[in-house]
XYZ file of C-alpha atoms in Angstrom:
577
model
C 115.811 79.704 91.152
C 117.141 82.272 93.613
C 114.848 83.035 96.595
C 114.300 85.925 98.990
C 114.686 85.271 102.824
C 113.935 87.810 105.463
C 116.667 87.233 108.074
C 115.774 87.350 111.823
C 118.945 88.410 113.441
C 119.261 88.045 117.311
C 120.750 90.436 119.711
C 120.874 94.261 119.696
C 118.996 95.810 116.787
C 120.823 98.444 114.765
C 119.030 101.754 114.172
C 117.388 102.074 110.825
C 119.635 104.108 108.493
C 120.812 104.985 105.003
C 124.229 105.704 103.454
C 126.092 103.025 105.470
C 128.341 100.348 104.113
C 128.628 96.667 104.660
C 132.004 94.833 104.636
C 132.506 91.061 104.847
C 135.364 89.480 106.597
C 135.350 85.679 107.047
C 131.435 85.467 106.984
C 131.018 88.372 109.302
C 129.231 91.634 108.260
C 130.546 94.849 109.573
C 128.020 97.675 109.206
C 129.625 100.957 109.190
C 128.319 104.545 109.752
C 125.327 105.766 107.885
C 122.624 108.408 108.844
C 119.534 107.674 111.134
C 116.757 110.223 111.586
C 114.361 109.897 114.514
C 110.630 111.089 114.579
C 111.770 114.526 115.828
C 113.984 115.116 112.963
C 117.143 114.603 114.995
C 120.020 113.010 112.915
C 122.734 110.799 114.232
C 125.240 108.105 113.146
C 124.616 104.527 114.398
C 127.688 102.889 115.943
C 129.510 99.898 114.307
C 127.459 96.877 114.222
C 128.561 93.335 113.595
C 126.413 90.458 112.176
C 127.887 86.934 112.513
C 126.242 85.185 109.547
C 126.921 81.802 111.213
C 125.005 82.411 114.336
C 122.882 85.394 112.906
C 123.749 87.315 116.132
C 124.019 91.161 115.992
C 126.425 92.866 118.338
C 128.018 96.355 118.911
C 131.681 95.987 119.833
C 133.265 98.647 122.029
C 135.929 100.009 119.496
C 136.984 102.740 121.978
C 137.369 100.879 125.375
C 137.684 103.096 128.428
C 141.282 104.244 128.950
C 142.218 104.078 125.233
C 142.522 107.152 123.071
C 139.564 107.661 120.768
C 140.280 106.515 117.259
C 136.773 106.148 115.852
C 136.329 108.260 112.800
C 133.961 111.164 112.699
C 130.243 110.550 111.736
C 129.615 110.069 108.031
C 127.470 108.679 105.239
C 128.215 108.092 101.582
C 131.707 106.882 102.203
C 133.381 103.891 100.837
C 134.708 100.715 102.605
C 137.081 98.086 101.133
C 138.564 94.958 102.647
C 142.274 94.123 102.325
C 143.701 91.355 104.496
C 140.847 91.502 107.199
C 141.281 95.191 107.410
C 138.468 97.595 106.342
C 139.729 100.862 104.609
C 137.053 103.667 104.973
C 137.428 106.678 102.790
C 135.654 109.963 102.484
C 131.919 110.554 102.999
C 129.949 113.460 104.190
C 128.063 114.724 107.263
C 125.622 117.490 107.976
C 125.849 118.544 111.643
C 123.074 120.018 113.907
C 123.819 123.492 112.556
C 123.053 122.352 108.971
C 126.723 122.623 107.921
C 127.710 119.971 105.451
C 131.310 118.699 105.642
C 132.871 116.652 102.826
C 135.772 114.373 103.846
C 138.828 112.708 102.312
C 140.282 111.066 105.321
C 141.293 107.441 105.403
C 140.703 105.139 108.406
C 141.433 101.405 108.958
C 139.463 99.120 111.124
C 141.567 96.031 111.971
C 139.141 93.097 112.523
C 141.867 90.854 113.685
C 141.950 92.712 116.982
C 139.324 91.740 119.737
C 137.528 94.001 119.830
C 138.186 95.530 116.349
C 140.439 98.600 116.563
C 140.561 101.744 114.394
C 143.772 103.471 113.352
C 144.579 106.059 110.839
C 147.511 105.873 108.550
C 149.992 108.839 108.693
C 149.774 111.554 105.908
C 152.893 112.694 104.305
C 153.122 116.189 102.601
C 154.419 114.476 99.377
C 151.432 112.036 99.198
C 148.020 113.667 99.417
C 144.805 111.735 99.142
C 142.125 112.394 96.568
C 139.944 115.454 97.030
C 136.886 115.324 99.382
C 133.882 113.413 98.173
C 130.817 111.325 98.781
C 128.845 108.903 96.648
C 132.011 107.412 95.269
C 133.029 103.827 95.123
C 136.130 101.703 96.217
C 137.091 98.257 95.035
C 140.085 96.140 95.789
C 142.430 94.630 93.156
C 145.330 92.755 94.907
C 146.582 95.077 97.785
C 145.301 98.086 95.950
C 142.138 100.155 96.636
C 140.639 101.872 93.513
C 138.524 104.954 94.323
C 136.385 106.291 91.487
C 134.037 109.198 90.980
C 131.679 110.710 93.527
C 130.509 114.312 94.134
C 131.354 117.284 96.094
C 129.980 120.923 96.621
C 131.990 123.878 95.568
C 132.184 127.405 97.132
C 128.969 128.338 95.266
C 127.104 125.405 96.891
C 126.899 123.681 93.451
C 127.329 119.959 93.132
C 130.301 118.792 91.173
C 130.467 115.332 89.774
C 133.715 113.477 89.370
C 135.062 110.687 87.253
C 138.672 110.538 88.413
C 140.563 107.306 89.492
C 142.855 107.091 92.418
C 144.783 104.163 93.803
C 145.764 103.461 97.359
C 148.537 100.920 97.869
C 147.922 99.310 101.357
C 151.462 97.755 101.511
C 153.116 101.149 101.147
C 150.527 103.556 102.525
C 150.762 105.504 99.182
C 148.170 107.381 97.104
C 148.572 107.662 93.279
C 146.568 108.783 90.234
C 147.308 106.624 87.161
C 147.233 108.107 83.732
C 144.106 106.494 82.231
C 143.584 105.753 78.628
C 140.381 105.280 76.760
C 137.036 107.156 77.016
C 136.081 107.471 80.657
C 132.569 107.354 82.050
C 130.961 110.654 82.483
C 131.212 112.204 85.958
C 128.810 110.498 88.290
C 127.859 109.592 91.894
C 125.736 107.013 93.455
C 127.069 104.265 91.068
C 128.430 100.849 91.907
C 131.831 99.487 91.080
C 132.760 95.674 91.324
C 136.107 93.987 90.915
C 136.006 91.319 88.228
C 139.469 89.748 88.241
C 141.848 92.713 87.597
C 139.209 94.789 86.138
C 136.773 97.301 87.677
C 133.160 97.194 86.346
C 131.096 100.382 86.899
C 127.381 100.519 86.497
C 124.786 103.286 86.754
C 124.688 106.276 88.988
C 123.568 109.931 88.308
C 125.262 112.868 86.627
C 124.738 115.696 84.328
C 124.087 115.784 80.589
C 125.732 118.161 78.180
C 123.459 121.023 79.259
C 123.917 120.344 83.033
C 120.552 118.645 83.381
C 120.358 115.780 85.961
C 120.251 112.446 84.312
C 120.013 108.819 85.497
C 122.437 106.313 84.194
C 122.325 102.554 83.346
C 125.670 102.290 81.359
C 128.438 99.790 81.941
C 132.162 100.745 81.854
C 135.162 98.514 82.369
C 138.686 99.700 83.583
C 141.468 97.367 82.935
C 144.060 97.798 85.741
C 146.837 96.098 83.846
C 146.762 98.634 80.980
C 144.759 101.395 82.812
C 142.295 101.603 79.876
C 138.675 102.404 79.990
C 136.209 100.631 77.550
C 132.562 100.238 77.310
C 131.636 96.527 76.592
C 129.298 95.460 73.857
C 126.005 94.219 75.365
C 124.840 90.724 74.372
C 121.114 91.752 74.411
C 118.979 94.840 74.010
C 117.360 94.349 77.426
C 118.603 97.049 79.925
C 117.779 97.604 83.616
C 116.168 100.841 84.633
C 118.524 103.771 85.118
C 119.364 104.252 88.831
C 121.706 105.444 91.528
C 122.194 104.386 95.167
C 121.612 100.767 94.313
C 123.718 97.704 95.170
C 125.589 95.415 92.836
C 126.938 92.155 94.124
C 129.090 89.651 92.091
C 128.693 85.737 92.550
C 130.053 83.330 89.992
C 130.583 85.832 87.068
C 127.077 87.223 87.545
C 126.308 90.693 88.894
C 123.006 91.077 90.785
C 121.670 94.523 90.923
C 118.920 95.577 93.512
C 117.208 98.771 94.466
C 118.240 102.192 93.994
C 116.345 105.322 92.881
C 115.839 107.445 89.773
C 115.196 111.192 89.126
C 112.025 112.101 87.298
C 112.803 115.654 85.858
C 109.046 116.370 84.999
C 108.135 115.961 88.626
C 111.501 117.077 90.071
C 111.303 114.103 92.327
C 113.318 110.959 93.127
C 111.521 107.598 92.989
C 112.737 104.191 94.260
C 113.187 101.605 91.608
C 111.101 98.364 91.591
C 112.121 95.746 93.998
C 113.093 93.439 91.113
C 116.644 91.878 90.788
C 118.457 92.647 87.454
C 121.274 90.264 86.592
C 124.254 90.784 84.357
C 125.944 87.764 82.914
C 129.535 89.008 82.813
C 130.620 86.438 80.196
C 128.115 87.443 77.683
C 127.395 90.940 78.993
C 123.635 90.228 78.807
C 121.118 91.595 81.246
C 118.136 89.700 82.471
C 115.355 90.247 85.120
C 115.460 87.367 87.544
C 112.500 85.294 88.663
C 113.005 85.113 92.420
C 110.951 82.938 94.902
C 109.799 84.293 98.156
C 108.590 87.688 99.341
C 110.510 90.455 97.849
C 111.789 93.197 100.133
C 110.276 96.713 100.137
C 111.795 98.863 97.333
C 114.659 100.972 98.621
C 117.730 103.079 97.863
C 120.853 104.061 99.842
C 121.026 100.560 101.261
C 124.143 98.276 101.318
C 124.957 94.727 100.477
C 127.527 92.080 101.333
C 128.219 88.604 99.834
C 128.695 85.544 101.888
C 129.114 82.368 99.881
C 126.205 82.261 97.622
C 124.045 84.618 99.606
C 123.537 88.344 99.203
C 122.843 90.231 102.472
C 120.875 93.380 101.915
C 120.876 95.773 104.920
C 118.674 98.809 105.642
C 118.161 101.759 103.271
C 115.251 104.189 102.784
C 112.122 104.656 100.746
C 109.794 107.625 100.116
C 106.448 107.185 101.861
C 103.884 109.088 99.867
C 101.452 109.112 102.831
C 103.976 110.420 105.258
C 105.565 112.799 102.506
C 108.915 111.822 104.030
C 111.704 109.255 103.810
C 111.243 106.101 105.909
C 114.535 104.550 107.051
C 114.897 100.675 107.448
C 117.032 98.321 109.487
C 115.919 94.992 108.128
C 118.307 92.298 106.892
C 117.195 90.554 103.728
C 118.830 87.574 102.034
C 118.937 86.746 98.353
C 120.065 83.162 98.136
C 121.518 82.349 94.691
C 122.363 78.810 95.453
C 121.351 76.749 92.478
C 118.127 74.851 92.992
C 118.313 71.099 93.273
C 117.960 69.128 90.103
C 116.844 66.002 91.917
C 113.206 66.276 90.724
C 114.168 67.063 87.158
C 116.682 64.290 87.032
C 114.446 61.555 88.305
C 111.404 62.754 86.457
C 113.070 61.664 83.311
C 112.744 58.046 84.528
C 109.173 58.261 85.845
C 106.890 56.050 83.704
C 109.918 55.325 81.403
C 110.816 51.857 80.452
C 114.581 52.768 80.198
C 116.415 50.649 82.764
C 113.122 49.511 84.186
C 113.127 46.251 85.974
C 109.525 45.939 87.180
C 106.114 46.503 85.768
C 103.188 47.740 87.993
C 99.759 46.889 86.619
C 96.943 49.310 87.825
C 93.554 49.149 86.367
C 94.814 46.653 83.900
C 97.300 49.268 82.558
C 101.071 48.840 82.846
C 103.494 51.451 84.425
C 107.192 50.741 84.162
C 109.163 51.328 87.337
C 112.523 50.684 89.002
C 112.855 48.541 92.119
C 115.550 50.589 93.679
C 113.258 53.686 93.658
C 110.274 51.823 94.965
C 112.135 50.231 97.889
C 114.126 53.506 98.804
C 111.085 55.655 98.743
C 108.309 53.479 100.249
C 108.298 51.142 103.270
C 105.450 49.183 101.723
C 107.319 48.333 98.508
C 110.617 47.797 100.528
C 108.914 44.999 102.425
C 107.211 43.681 99.359
C 110.385 43.469 97.301
C 112.943 42.403 99.879
C 110.993 39.999 102.193
C 110.866 36.874 100.080
C 107.210 37.364 98.924
C 106.313 36.177 95.490
C 106.316 39.808 94.311
C 110.002 40.126 95.031
C 110.732 37.719 92.097
C 107.947 38.742 89.746
C 108.618 41.251 86.879
C 104.923 42.261 87.096
C 103.104 43.242 90.225
C 99.285 44.100 90.299
C 98.178 46.963 92.455
C 94.544 46.675 93.469
C 92.260 49.111 95.159
C 93.396 52.403 93.613
C 92.646 54.097 90.293
C 95.350 54.397 87.643
C 95.255 58.250 87.709
C 95.641 58.315 91.520
C 98.552 55.779 91.566
C 100.377 57.598 88.750
C 100.353 60.769 90.918
C 101.532 58.668 93.960
C 104.458 57.130 91.794
C 105.455 60.571 90.355
C 105.845 61.708 93.882
C 108.007 58.879 94.748
C 110.317 59.494 91.804
C 110.454 63.323 92.108
C 109.288 64.381 95.702
C 106.805 66.795 94.079
C 103.506 66.325 92.311
C 100.716 68.427 90.950
C 97.401 66.754 91.276
C 93.783 67.826 90.560
C 91.875 68.937 93.591
C 89.097 66.443 92.823
C 91.466 63.426 93.343
C 92.994 64.817 96.542
C 90.935 62.626 98.878
C 91.649 59.474 96.827
C 95.309 60.367 96.799
C 95.191 60.916 100.534
C 93.823 57.430 100.982
C 96.538 55.901 98.729
C 99.279 57.884 100.455
C 98.102 56.570 103.813
C 97.961 52.992 102.499
C 101.579 53.147 101.081
C 102.972 55.136 104.063
C 103.873 58.372 102.269
C 103.265 60.780 105.176
C 104.625 63.917 103.440
C 102.411 63.332 100.412
C 99.515 62.830 102.761
C 100.284 66.175 104.380
C 100.052 67.828 100.938
C 96.801 66.114 100.140
C 95.401 67.398 103.466
C 96.460 70.988 102.650
C 94.792 70.868 99.347
C 91.511 69.236 100.871
C 91.371 71.835 103.676
C 91.411 74.817 101.154
C 88.489 73.252 99.149
C 85.978 72.021 101.780
C 82.225 72.445 100.817
C 78.937 71.871 102.664
C 78.216 69.062 100.357
C 81.381 67.141 100.852
C 82.555 67.891 104.359
C 80.977 65.024 106.071
C 82.521 62.504 103.590
C 85.909 64.167 104.079
C 85.371 63.987 107.901
C 84.689 60.307 107.607
C 87.794 59.654 105.392
C 90.093 61.648 107.734
C 88.826 59.533 110.616
C 89.430 56.400 108.714
C 93.117 57.382 107.915
C 94.103 59.034 111.216
C 94.310 62.491 109.671
C 93.507 64.252 112.972
C 94.405 67.755 111.676
C 92.023 67.322 108.832
C 89.380 66.064 111.178
C 89.719 69.125 113.318
C 89.332 71.412 110.295
C 86.280 69.389 109.212
C 84.591 69.700 112.690
C 85.175 73.493 112.771
C 83.686 73.747 109.241
C 80.775 71.689 110.340
C 80.020 73.522 113.519
C 80.443 76.946 111.655
C 77.890 75.837 108.988
C 75.709 73.364 110.973
C 72.300 74.472 109.725
C 73.318 73.625 106.204
C 75.464 70.600 106.873
C 72.829 68.884 108.893
C 70.510 68.644 105.790
C 73.129 66.807 103.662
C 73.113 63.207 102.949
C 76.688 62.979 104.178
C 75.582 64.080 107.643
C 72.768 61.532 107.598
C 75.311 58.710 106.939
C 77.635 59.530 109.750
C 78.381 56.971 112.199
C 77.227 57.339 115.898
C 80.819 57.972 116.993
C 81.332 60.726 114.558
C 78.014 62.173 115.403
C 79.169 62.269 119.093
C 82.349 64.203 118.146
C 80.203 66.661 116.054
C 77.865 67.383 118.881
C 80.626 67.579 121.529
C 82.137 70.227 119.321
C 78.834 72.000 118.953
C 78.246 72.091 122.547
C 81.806 73.206 123.091
C 81.344 75.987 120.612
C 78.566 77.575 122.600
C 79.735 76.503 126.086
C 83.470 76.227 125.946
C 83.816 74.048 129.188
C 80.936 71.682 128.105
C 83.140 69.158 126.194
C 85.540 68.483 129.137
C 82.500 68.197 131.585
C 80.577 65.788 129.466
C 83.537 63.719 128.613
C 84.315 63.453 132.392
C 80.650 62.339 132.982
C 80.998 59.535 130.451
C 84.479 58.422 131.797
C 82.943 58.517 135.411
C 80.165 56.105 134.423
C 77.275 58.433 134.046
C 74.565 56.908 131.749
C 75.195 57.774 128.168
C 71.510 58.634 127.791
C 71.585 61.316 130.443
C 74.856 62.770 129.126
C 73.416 62.768 125.587
C 70.267 64.516 126.741
C 72.308 67.144 128.514
C 74.354 67.716 125.493
C 71.249 68.168 123.272
C 69.886 70.626 125.778
C 73.121 72.639 126.143
C 73.492 72.830 122.443
C 70.052 74.591 122.393
C 70.796 77.054 125.186
C 70.602 80.131 122.927
C 68.652 78.478 119.936
C 65.065 78.505 118.877
C 62.399 75.866 119.305
C 62.625 75.283 115.617
C 66.158 74.193 115.967
C 65.728 71.658 118.648
C 64.938 68.528 116.626
C 67.877 69.239 114.336
C 70.372 69.727 117.128
C 69.140 66.763 119.033
C 69.343 64.521 116.038
C 72.319 62.657 117.170
C 70.336 61.406 120.200
C 67.521 60.124 117.983
C 69.945 58.471 115.613
C 71.446 56.693 118.602
C 67.968 55.644 119.933
C 68.692 57.871 123.060
C 65.762 59.048 124.931
C 65.450 62.830 125.337
C 62.215 62.924 127.291
C 64.243 63.942 130.289
C 65.127 67.280 128.745
C 62.865 70.276 128.791
C 62.386 72.040 125.417
C 64.305 75.332 126.139
C 62.259 78.512 125.661
């Protein structure tokens, strides 16, 4: 099952922003441009930020060192970025300056990542080879050494948005733009969509555009452009399940599966945009079937205008924005989230098939008179107790049937299942017995799981018995939790049968903890007195007295019970008023 991981990059933090791009070159993320808005409403474009996914270190390289002519492109957002031979080709975008003038761009810039530090350049323009018209919200994908630009939007002289569905090709080997004659039915004009290269095809999903009467619409359609024949077609879907319509989302392809995350949709009745749920929609490219993924871990905040890059089996989600209702404004983000699509281990599933299965079994364990088939190699590999038994010349080493005493069948079956699969679900009521068995057979990790289950289910009526068992099996962490529970609920715990049955040694520990709870330095002082040879009776009396420092007369016999149980005289202590 895929899982979410919140990355913790080291180094210089990038400003929160939207409308940026993420390009991956040899496991390094290049985060380019975007828009950041501070608390005062000032807008600016963050510098190039680099994230090395091997070291998880963020850095901001100096792409315009002193003495070198400035080559860095103008600020922008809503641009595209595509990687060809370790060079990042940035095209178009838009920027609104401090005078609220919006500029749409169609310039092309190249960031050469083979240079140290990376270096910007701009390929020369020729009058006979013009680039596509200005735009933002378009996409660019790479097929071979060609960059395909599709769609986007621009604003005409009447300040009206115009959506595009044209296809342009930039040949990086020739520095040449062309516009192929495309056949088939193209997608409607759109912006904020995604485009992914699948072999020699371009797969377009979603976005936003206008319907036949020029009303804004959200899209969740799929279109494929075959670059060998330059033909559009709309694939037949393998299921009726469709993701929510959206724009400004991300779509990342790993192993013939496209993972869609985030984005926003327009709600015409409210005339507002809303972020999509933070679920992951997945398209199986072979069957063209959509599915909503079940993902482990804490899902990121919903967002739009973020960006994503793929490294191996992991998708890095960077930044974006969301609408905060309480603030009545967009909140920009700078977090880095990982969606790890690495297939889960099948170890537990594979070995579970052999648990309590006579197939290939070479030993029988008899517990409570009931047989359990097992495999010597599993027992010896997973448990030092059985390893010594089966390989040390003991009679059990030659026997095909070994009797296990001192543990119930239900409990041992859980322990054996854990040995086969490394996971086990057990009922809370057997956790203490399973802890005892895990300690006996030396399964420390199972012992830790039992402790976690027991800690969350402590009760006044059982805590003293748990305290006793934890002491018997050297579960110090569990003992500490029991002590804290006992001291926090002392008036109730002291009346239980379990408390009455505690040994003097454990009672000493309880009352040291009680005294230290009221007087933090008491425990160390009293332990030092005992260590220095002070009479135990005198120290005990002090402890009883200190424990009553802010108590009532009525509490005195109860709090001094440990001294009575130990036949320690308390007559030297005054009953505190």
